[in-house]
Tab-separated table of C-alpha atoms in Angstrom:
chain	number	residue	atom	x	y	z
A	1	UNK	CA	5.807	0.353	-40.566
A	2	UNK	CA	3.748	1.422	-37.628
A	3	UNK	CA	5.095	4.622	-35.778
A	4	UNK	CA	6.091	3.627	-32.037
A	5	UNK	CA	4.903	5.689	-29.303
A	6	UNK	CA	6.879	8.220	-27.725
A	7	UNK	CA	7.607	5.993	-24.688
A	8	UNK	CA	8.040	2.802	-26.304
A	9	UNK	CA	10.981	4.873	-28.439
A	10	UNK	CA	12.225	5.993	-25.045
A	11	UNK	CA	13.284	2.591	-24.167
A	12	UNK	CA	14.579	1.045	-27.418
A	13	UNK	CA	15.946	4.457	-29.907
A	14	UNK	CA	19.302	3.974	-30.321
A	15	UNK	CA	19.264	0.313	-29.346
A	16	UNK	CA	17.873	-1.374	-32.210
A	17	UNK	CA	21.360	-3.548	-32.686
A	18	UNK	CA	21.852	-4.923	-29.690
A	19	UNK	CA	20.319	-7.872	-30.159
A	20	UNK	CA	21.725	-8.520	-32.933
A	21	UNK	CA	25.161	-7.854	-31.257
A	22	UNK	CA	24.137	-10.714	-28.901
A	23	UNK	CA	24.200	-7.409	-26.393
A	24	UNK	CA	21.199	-5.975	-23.663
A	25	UNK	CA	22.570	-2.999	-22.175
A	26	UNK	CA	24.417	-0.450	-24.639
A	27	UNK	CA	28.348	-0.618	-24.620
A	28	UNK	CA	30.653	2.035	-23.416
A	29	UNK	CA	33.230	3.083	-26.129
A	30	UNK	CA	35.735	4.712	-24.302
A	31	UNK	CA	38.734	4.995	-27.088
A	32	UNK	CA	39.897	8.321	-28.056
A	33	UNK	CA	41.271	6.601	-31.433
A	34	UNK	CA	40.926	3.607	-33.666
A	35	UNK	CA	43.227	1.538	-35.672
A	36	UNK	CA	43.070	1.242	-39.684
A	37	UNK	CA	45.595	-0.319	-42.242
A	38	UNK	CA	43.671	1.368	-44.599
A	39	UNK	CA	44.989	5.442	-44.522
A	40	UNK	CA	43.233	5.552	-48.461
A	41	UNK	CA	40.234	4.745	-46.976
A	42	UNK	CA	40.430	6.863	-43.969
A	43	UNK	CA	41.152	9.949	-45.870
A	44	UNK	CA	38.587	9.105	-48.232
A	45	UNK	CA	36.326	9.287	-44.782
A	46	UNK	CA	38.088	12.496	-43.680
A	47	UNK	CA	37.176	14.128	-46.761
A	48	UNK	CA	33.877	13.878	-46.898
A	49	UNK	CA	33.397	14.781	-43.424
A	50	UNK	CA	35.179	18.087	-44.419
A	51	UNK	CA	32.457	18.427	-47.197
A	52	UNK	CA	29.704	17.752	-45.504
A	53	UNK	CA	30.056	17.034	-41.655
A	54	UNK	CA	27.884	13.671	-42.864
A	55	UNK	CA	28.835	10.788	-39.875
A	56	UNK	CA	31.778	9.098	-41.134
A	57	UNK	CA	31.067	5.624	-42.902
A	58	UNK	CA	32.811	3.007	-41.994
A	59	UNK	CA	35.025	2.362	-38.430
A	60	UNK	CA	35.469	5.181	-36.510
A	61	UNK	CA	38.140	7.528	-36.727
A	62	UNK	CA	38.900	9.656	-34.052
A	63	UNK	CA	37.161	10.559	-30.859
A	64	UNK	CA	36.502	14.415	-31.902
A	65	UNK	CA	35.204	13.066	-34.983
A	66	UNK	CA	32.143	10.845	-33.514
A	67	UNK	CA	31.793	8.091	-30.768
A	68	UNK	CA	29.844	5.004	-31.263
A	69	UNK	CA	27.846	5.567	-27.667
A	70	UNK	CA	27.349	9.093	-28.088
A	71	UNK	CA	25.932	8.529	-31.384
A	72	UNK	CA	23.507	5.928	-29.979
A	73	UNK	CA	22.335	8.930	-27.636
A	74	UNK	CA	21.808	11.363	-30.715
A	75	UNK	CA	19.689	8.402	-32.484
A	76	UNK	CA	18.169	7.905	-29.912
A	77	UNK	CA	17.076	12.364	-29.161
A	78	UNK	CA	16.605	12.468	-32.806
A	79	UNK	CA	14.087	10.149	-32.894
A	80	UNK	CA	12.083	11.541	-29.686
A	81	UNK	CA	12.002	14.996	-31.413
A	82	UNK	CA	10.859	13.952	-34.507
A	83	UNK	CA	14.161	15.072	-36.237
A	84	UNK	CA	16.284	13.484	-38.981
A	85	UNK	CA	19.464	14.377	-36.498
A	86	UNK	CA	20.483	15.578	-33.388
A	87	UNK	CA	24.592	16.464	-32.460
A	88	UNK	CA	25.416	15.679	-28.674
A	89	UNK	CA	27.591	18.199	-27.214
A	90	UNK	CA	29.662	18.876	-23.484
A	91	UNK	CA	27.058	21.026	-21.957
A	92	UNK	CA	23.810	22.978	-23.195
A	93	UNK	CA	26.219	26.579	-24.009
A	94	UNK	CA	28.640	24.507	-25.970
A	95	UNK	CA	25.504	23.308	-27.851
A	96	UNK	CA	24.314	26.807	-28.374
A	97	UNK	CA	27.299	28.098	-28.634
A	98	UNK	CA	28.219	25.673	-31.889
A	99	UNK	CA	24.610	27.284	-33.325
A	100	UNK	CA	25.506	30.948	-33.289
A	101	UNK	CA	28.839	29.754	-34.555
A	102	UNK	CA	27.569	27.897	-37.763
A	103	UNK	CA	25.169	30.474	-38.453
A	104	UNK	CA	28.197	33.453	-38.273
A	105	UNK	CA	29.687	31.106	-40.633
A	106	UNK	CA	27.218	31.759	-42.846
A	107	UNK	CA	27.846	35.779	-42.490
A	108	UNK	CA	24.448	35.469	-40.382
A	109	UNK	CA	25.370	37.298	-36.975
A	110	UNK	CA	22.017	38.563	-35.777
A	111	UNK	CA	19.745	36.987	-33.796
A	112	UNK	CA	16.016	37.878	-32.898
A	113	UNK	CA	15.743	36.877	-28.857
A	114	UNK	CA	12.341	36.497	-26.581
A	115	UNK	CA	13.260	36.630	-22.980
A	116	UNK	CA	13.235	35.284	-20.595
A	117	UNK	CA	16.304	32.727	-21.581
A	118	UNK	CA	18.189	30.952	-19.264
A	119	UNK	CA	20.127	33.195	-17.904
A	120	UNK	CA	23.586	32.345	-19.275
A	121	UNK	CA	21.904	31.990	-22.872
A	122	UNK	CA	20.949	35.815	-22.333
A	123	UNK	CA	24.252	37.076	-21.427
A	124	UNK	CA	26.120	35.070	-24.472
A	125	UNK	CA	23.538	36.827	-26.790
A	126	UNK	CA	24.187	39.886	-25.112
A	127	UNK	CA	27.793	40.001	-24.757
A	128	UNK	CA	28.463	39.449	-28.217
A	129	UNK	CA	31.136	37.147	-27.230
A	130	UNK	CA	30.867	35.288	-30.380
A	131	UNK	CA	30.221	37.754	-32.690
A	132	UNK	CA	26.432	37.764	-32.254
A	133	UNK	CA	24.081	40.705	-32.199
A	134	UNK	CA	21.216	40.358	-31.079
A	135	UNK	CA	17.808	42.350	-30.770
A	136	UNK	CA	15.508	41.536	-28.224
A	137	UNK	CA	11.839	42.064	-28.696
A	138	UNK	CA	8.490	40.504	-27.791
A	139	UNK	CA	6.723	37.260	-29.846
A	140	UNK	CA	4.754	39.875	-31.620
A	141	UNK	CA	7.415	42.005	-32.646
A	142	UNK	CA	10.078	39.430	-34.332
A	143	UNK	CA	8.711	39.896	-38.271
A	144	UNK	CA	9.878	43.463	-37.631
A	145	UNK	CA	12.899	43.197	-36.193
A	146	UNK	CA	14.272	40.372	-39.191
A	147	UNK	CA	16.939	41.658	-41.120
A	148	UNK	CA	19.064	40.954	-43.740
A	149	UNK	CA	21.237	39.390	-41.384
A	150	UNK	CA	19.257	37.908	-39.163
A	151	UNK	CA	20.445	33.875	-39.140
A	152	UNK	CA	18.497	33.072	-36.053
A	153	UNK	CA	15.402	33.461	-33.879
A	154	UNK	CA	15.745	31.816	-30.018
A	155	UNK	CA	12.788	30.961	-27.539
A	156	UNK	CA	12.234	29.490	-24.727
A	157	UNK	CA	9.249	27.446	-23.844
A	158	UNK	CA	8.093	27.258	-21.201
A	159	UNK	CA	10.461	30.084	-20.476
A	160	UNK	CA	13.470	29.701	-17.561
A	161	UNK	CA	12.846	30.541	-15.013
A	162	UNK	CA	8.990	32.198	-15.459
A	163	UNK	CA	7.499	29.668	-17.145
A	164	UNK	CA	6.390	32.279	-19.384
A	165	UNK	CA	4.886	30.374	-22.629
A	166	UNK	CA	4.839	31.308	-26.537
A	167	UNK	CA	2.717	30.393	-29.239
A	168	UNK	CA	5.679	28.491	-31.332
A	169	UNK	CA	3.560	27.899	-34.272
A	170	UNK	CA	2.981	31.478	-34.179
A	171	UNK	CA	6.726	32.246	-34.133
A	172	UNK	CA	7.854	29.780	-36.712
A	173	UNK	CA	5.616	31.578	-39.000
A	174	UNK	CA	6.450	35.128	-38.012
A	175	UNK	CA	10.402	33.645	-38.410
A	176	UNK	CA	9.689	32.948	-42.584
A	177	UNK	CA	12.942	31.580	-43.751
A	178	UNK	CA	14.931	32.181	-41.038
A	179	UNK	CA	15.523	28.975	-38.725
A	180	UNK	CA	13.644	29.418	-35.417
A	181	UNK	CA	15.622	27.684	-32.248
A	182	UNK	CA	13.624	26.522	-29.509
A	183	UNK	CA	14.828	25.590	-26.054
A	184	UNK	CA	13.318	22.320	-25.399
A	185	UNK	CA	14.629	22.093	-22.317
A	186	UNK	CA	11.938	22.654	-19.288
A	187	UNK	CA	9.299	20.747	-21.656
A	188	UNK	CA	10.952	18.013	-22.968
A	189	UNK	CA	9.825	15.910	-26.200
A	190	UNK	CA	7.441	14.395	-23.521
A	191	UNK	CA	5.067	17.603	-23.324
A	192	UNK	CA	6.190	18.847	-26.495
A	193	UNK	CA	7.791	18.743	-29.693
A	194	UNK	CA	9.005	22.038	-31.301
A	195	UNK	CA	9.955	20.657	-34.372
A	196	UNK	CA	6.399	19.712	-35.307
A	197	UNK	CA	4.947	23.481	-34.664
A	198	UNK	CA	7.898	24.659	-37.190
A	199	UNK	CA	10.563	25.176	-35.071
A	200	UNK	CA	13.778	23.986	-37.154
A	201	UNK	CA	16.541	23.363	-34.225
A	202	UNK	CA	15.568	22.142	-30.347
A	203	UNK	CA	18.176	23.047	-28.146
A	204	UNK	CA	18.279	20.304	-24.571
A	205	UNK	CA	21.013	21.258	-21.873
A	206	UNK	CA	20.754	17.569	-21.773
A	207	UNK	CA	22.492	18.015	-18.140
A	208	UNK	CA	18.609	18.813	-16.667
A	209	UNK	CA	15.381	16.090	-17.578
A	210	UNK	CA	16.945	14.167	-20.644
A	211	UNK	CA	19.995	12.928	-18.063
A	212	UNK	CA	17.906	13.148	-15.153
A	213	UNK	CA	20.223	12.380	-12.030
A	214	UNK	CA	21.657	15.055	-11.572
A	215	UNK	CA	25.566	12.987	-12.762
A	216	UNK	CA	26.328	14.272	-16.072
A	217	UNK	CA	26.799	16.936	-18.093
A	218	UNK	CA	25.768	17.302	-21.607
A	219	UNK	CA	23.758	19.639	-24.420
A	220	UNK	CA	22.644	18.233	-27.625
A	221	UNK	CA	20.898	19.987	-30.794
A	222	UNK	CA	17.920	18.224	-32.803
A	223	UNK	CA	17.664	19.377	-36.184
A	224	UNK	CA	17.466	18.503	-39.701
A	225	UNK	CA	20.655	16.749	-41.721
A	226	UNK	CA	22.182	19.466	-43.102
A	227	UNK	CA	22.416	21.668	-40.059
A	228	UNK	CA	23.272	18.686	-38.114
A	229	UNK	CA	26.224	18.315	-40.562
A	230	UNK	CA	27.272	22.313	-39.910
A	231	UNK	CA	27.192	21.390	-36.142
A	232	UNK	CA	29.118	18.473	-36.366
A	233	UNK	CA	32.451	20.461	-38.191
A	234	UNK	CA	32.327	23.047	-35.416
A	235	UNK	CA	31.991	20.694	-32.977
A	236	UNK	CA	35.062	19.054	-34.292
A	237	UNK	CA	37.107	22.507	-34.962
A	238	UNK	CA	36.032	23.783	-31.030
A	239	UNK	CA	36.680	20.616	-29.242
A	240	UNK	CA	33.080	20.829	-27.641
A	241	UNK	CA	32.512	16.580	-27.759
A	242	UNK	CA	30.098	14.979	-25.418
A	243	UNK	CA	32.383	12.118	-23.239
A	244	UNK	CA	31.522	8.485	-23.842
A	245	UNK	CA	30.121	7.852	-20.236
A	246	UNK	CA	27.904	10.852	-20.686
A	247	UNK	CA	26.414	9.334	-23.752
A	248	UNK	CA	25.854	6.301	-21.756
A	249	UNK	CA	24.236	7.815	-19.231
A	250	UNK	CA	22.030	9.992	-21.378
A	251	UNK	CA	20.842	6.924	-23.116
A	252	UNK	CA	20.138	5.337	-20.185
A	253	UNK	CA	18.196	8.509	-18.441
A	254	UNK	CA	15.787	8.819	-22.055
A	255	UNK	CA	14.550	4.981	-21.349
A	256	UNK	CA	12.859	6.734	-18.018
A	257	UNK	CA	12.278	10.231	-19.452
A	258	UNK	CA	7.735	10.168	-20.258
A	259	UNK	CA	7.477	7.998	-16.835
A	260	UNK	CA	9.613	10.780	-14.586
A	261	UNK	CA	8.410	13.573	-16.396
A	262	UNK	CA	4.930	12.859	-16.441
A	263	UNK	CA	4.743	11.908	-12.486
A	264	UNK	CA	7.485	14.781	-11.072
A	265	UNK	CA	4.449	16.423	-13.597
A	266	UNK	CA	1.761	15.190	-11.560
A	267	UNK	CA	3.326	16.445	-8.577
A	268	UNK	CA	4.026	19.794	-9.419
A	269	UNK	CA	0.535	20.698	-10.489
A	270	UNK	CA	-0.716	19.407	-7.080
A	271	UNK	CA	1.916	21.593	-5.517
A	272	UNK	CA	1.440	24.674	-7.976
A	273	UNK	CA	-2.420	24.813	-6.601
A	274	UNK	CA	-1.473	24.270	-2.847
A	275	UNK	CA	0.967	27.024	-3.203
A	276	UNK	CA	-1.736	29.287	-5.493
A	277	UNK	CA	-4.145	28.936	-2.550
A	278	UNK	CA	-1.336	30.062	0.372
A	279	UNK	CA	-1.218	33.013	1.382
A	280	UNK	CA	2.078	33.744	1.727
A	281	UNK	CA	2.177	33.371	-1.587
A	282	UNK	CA	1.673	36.116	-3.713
A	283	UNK	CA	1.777	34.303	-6.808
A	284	UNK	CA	2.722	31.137	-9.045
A	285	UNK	CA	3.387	30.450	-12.729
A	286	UNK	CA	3.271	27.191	-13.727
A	287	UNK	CA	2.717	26.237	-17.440
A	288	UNK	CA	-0.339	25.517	-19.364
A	289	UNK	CA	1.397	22.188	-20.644
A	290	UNK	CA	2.498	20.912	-17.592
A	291	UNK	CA	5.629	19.966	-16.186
A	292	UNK	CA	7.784	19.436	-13.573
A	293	UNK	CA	8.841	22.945	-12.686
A	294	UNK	CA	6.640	25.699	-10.819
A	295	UNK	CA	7.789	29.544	-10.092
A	296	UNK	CA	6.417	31.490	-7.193
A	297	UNK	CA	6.620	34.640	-5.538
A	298	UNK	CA	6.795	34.811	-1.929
A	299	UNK	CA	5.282	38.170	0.236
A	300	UNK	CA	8.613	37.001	2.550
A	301	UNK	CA	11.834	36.908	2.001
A	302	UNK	CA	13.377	34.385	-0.268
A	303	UNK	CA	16.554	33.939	0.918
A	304	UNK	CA	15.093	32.727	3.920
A	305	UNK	CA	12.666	30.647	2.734
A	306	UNK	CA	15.948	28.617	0.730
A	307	UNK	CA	17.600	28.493	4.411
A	308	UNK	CA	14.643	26.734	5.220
A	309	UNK	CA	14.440	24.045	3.358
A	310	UNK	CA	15.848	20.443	4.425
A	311	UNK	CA	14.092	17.810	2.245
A	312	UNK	CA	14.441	19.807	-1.200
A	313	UNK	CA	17.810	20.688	-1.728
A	314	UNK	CA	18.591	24.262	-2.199
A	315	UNK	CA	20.790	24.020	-5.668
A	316	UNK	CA	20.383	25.217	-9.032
A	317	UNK	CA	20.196	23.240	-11.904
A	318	UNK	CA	17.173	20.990	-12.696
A	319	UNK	CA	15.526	18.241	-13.959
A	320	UNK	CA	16.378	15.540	-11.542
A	321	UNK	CA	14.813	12.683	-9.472
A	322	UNK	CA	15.140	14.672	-6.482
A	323	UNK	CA	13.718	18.196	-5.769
A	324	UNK	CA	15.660	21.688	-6.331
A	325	UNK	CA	14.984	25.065	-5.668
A	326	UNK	CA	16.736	28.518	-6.394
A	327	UNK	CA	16.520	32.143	-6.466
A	328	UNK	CA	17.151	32.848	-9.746
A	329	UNK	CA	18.032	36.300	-9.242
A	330	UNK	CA	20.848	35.236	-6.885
A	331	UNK	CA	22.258	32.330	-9.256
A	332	UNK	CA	20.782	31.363	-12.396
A	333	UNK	CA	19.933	34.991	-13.824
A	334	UNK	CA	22.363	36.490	-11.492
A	335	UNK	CA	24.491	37.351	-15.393
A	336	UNK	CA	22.030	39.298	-16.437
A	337	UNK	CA	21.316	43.015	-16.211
A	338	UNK	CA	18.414	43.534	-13.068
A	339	UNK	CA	16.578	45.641	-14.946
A	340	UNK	CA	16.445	43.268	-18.189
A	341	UNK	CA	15.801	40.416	-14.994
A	342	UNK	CA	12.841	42.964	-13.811
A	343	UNK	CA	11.273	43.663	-17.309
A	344	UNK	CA	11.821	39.707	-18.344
A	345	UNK	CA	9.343	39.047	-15.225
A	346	UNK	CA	11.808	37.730	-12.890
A	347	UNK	CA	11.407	39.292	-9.453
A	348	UNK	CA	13.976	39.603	-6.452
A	349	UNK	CA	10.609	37.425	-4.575
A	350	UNK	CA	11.060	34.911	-7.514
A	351	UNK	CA	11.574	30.914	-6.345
A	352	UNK	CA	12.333	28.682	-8.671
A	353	UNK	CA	11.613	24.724	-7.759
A	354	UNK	CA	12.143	21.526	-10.384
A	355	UNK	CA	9.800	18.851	-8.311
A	356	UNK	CA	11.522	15.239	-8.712
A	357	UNK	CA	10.144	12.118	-7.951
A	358	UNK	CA	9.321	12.307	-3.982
A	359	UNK	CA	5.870	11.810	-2.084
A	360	UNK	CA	3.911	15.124	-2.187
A	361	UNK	CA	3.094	15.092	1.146
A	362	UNK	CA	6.670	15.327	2.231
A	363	UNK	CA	7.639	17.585	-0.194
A	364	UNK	CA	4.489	20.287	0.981
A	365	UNK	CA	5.226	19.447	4.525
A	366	UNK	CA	9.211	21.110	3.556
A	367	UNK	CA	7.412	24.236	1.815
A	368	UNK	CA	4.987	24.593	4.595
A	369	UNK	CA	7.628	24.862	6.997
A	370	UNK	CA	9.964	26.673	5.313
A	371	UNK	CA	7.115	29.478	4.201
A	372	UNK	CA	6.610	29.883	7.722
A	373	UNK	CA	4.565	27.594	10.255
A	374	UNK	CA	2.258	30.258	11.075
A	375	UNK	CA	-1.100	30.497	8.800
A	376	UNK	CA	-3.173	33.712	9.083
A	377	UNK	CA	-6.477	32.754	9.559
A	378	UNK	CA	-9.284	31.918	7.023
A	379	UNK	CA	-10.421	35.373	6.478
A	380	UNK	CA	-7.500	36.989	6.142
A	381	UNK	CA	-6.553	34.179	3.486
A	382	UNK	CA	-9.252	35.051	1.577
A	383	UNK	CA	-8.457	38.923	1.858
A	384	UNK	CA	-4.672	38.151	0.717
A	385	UNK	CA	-5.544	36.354	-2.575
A	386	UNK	CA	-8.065	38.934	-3.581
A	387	UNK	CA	-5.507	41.477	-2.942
A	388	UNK	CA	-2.275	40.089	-5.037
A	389	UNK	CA	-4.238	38.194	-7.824
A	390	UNK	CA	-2.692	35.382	-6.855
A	391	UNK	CA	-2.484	33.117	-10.541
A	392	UNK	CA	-1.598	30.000	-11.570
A	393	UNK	CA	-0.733	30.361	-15.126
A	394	UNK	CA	-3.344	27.848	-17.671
A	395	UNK	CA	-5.579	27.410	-14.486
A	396	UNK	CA	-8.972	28.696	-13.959
């Protein structure tokens, strides 16, 4: 059969049965547990889950075992990411949290880190609070630091909250047999898909672009079977289940993923060269690949320029219809060490802003003002961007 493009699969993964249901819109399963007269059969079920963490066949069981509308959701992510599975989870650190745990399951505690990672990623990883250890080194350096331990490498690209970018292909071969995990989460299977540069797990806080509304909550792992089975039986031991509604609403957010991605997108790279040519900006990172999210480095001070804003909402998080900004040294990367946030790229003049779905003009018109009204004149402009190399990262 013909493969379907990735935006006709946004619409209908996960929702291939509804007509036949004599449904349009997805159902809500909201029960926490299901009747059966049949206790052979359901330990039969139970079983095999135990062996295997393979979905139940059958009726469902019990809510921490699997929910019909969450499972649409993972369908539907699996298919997007070019996966065989994907396992739907509370929030994106219960996600990752479930991978260092299946992989220390495995007597496989290290883990090979690039930063910059989100910043709550970092200090998990750091902290050891699951067990992990973890050595952090450049993209070049991770076939040296593998060891006999080593159950995981983790990027991020583009990288929160630099944009920073890494050659994945590259990675997955300097990984060899050991699984590389890529945060998908700033990209999205729109601009990219890990998996297909050899990347064997994509990690989504599904809370940011996959959701999209800034209303729910959620993280989610795309992978292959067996891992997804691994993920499934610590997800069922820790409790970390995705809510019904969530899973509704995640579903719903994919069917408009490519079309908000790809004009917040448009957007941001019209912003990302207005803000490039200001100068009271000393300079921007935005990714090669595109995307909704641009960094930049103000000569001011930051804190004001957040103040300032009244169309774009000062907040962190991301990914929404509506525009956010941050200082990620304040909030986001506040967990982590300043002089691992310093050597990681991330600056105390560091602005971080996901671009949602407004009119550009009104969204410069909010920068411009909250930069400062006041523009030094042409000449000294021109002096200013010679001076701090102002750069837009994958532009001329």
């Amino acid at each position: 059969m013909r493969s379907r493009a990735l935006a006709t699969e946004a619409v209908h993964a996960g929702r291939d049965d509804l007509a036949g249901l004599g449904l349009h819109a997805p159902p809500i399963d909201l029960s926490t547990t299901y009747p059966s007269y049949d206790s052979r059969g359901e330990a039969a079920r139970i079983d095999a889950f135990a062996e295997t963490g393979a979905d139940p066949d059958g009726p469902p069981v019990y809510g921490r075992l699997g929910n019909p509308t969450v499972a649409r959701f993972e369908t539907a992510l699996a298919r997007l990411e070019g996966t065989d599975s994907a396992v739907a989870f509370a929030s994106g650190m219960a996600a990752l949290s479930a991978v260092l745990l299946v992989r220390a399951s495995m007597g496989l505690r290290h883990v090979v880190a690039v930063r910059p990672l989100y910043g709550c990623s970092d200090h998990l990883l750091t902290a050891g609070l699951l067990g992990s250890e973890v050595t952090w080194t450049d993209p070049a350096g991770i076939a040296d630091a593998l060891r006999p331990d080593t159950g995981l490498v983790m990027v991020e690209s583009p990288a929160n909250p630099t944009l920073a970018e890494v050659d994945l292909r590259a990675v997955a071969h300097a990984c060899g047999s050991v699984p590389l995990l890529a945060d998908n989460t700033f990209a999205t299977p729109v601009l990219q898909r890990p998996v297909e540069q050899g990347a064997r797990l994509v990690l989504h806080s599904a809370t940011k672009y996959l959701g999209g509304h800034g209303d729910v909550m959620a993280g989610v792992v795309a992978c292959d079977e067996e891992l997804a089975g691994r993920l499934r039986q610590i997800r069922f031991a820790t409790g970390g289940v995705l809510h019904p509604l969530a899973g509704y609403l995640l579903l719903r957010g994919l069917s408009t993923l490519p079309v908000r991605v790809r004009a917040a997108s448009a957007t941001a790279a019209e912003l990302a060269g207005r803000l490039a040519a200001d100068p009271r900006v000393t300079r921007v990172h935005y990714p090669r690949i595109g995307g909704a999210m641009v960094a930049f480095e103000v000569a001011g001070d930051p804190h004001e320029v957040i103040a300032a804003v009244r169309l774009i909402t000062p907040a962190v998080s991301l990914g929404s219809v509506d525009t956010l900004i941050q200082h990620p040294a304040s909030i986001s990367h506040r967990i982590v060490n300043e002089g691992d946030r310093r050597n990681a790229g991330v600056s105390e003049s560091l602005l971080r802003m996901s671009v949602g779905l407004e009119d550009v003009e009104d969204l410069w018109a909010d920068l411009d003002n909250a930069l400062g009204g006041t523009r030094p004149d042409r000449g000294a402009g021109n002096r200013a961007t010679s001076r701090n190399e102002r750069a837009v990262a994958g532009r001329p």
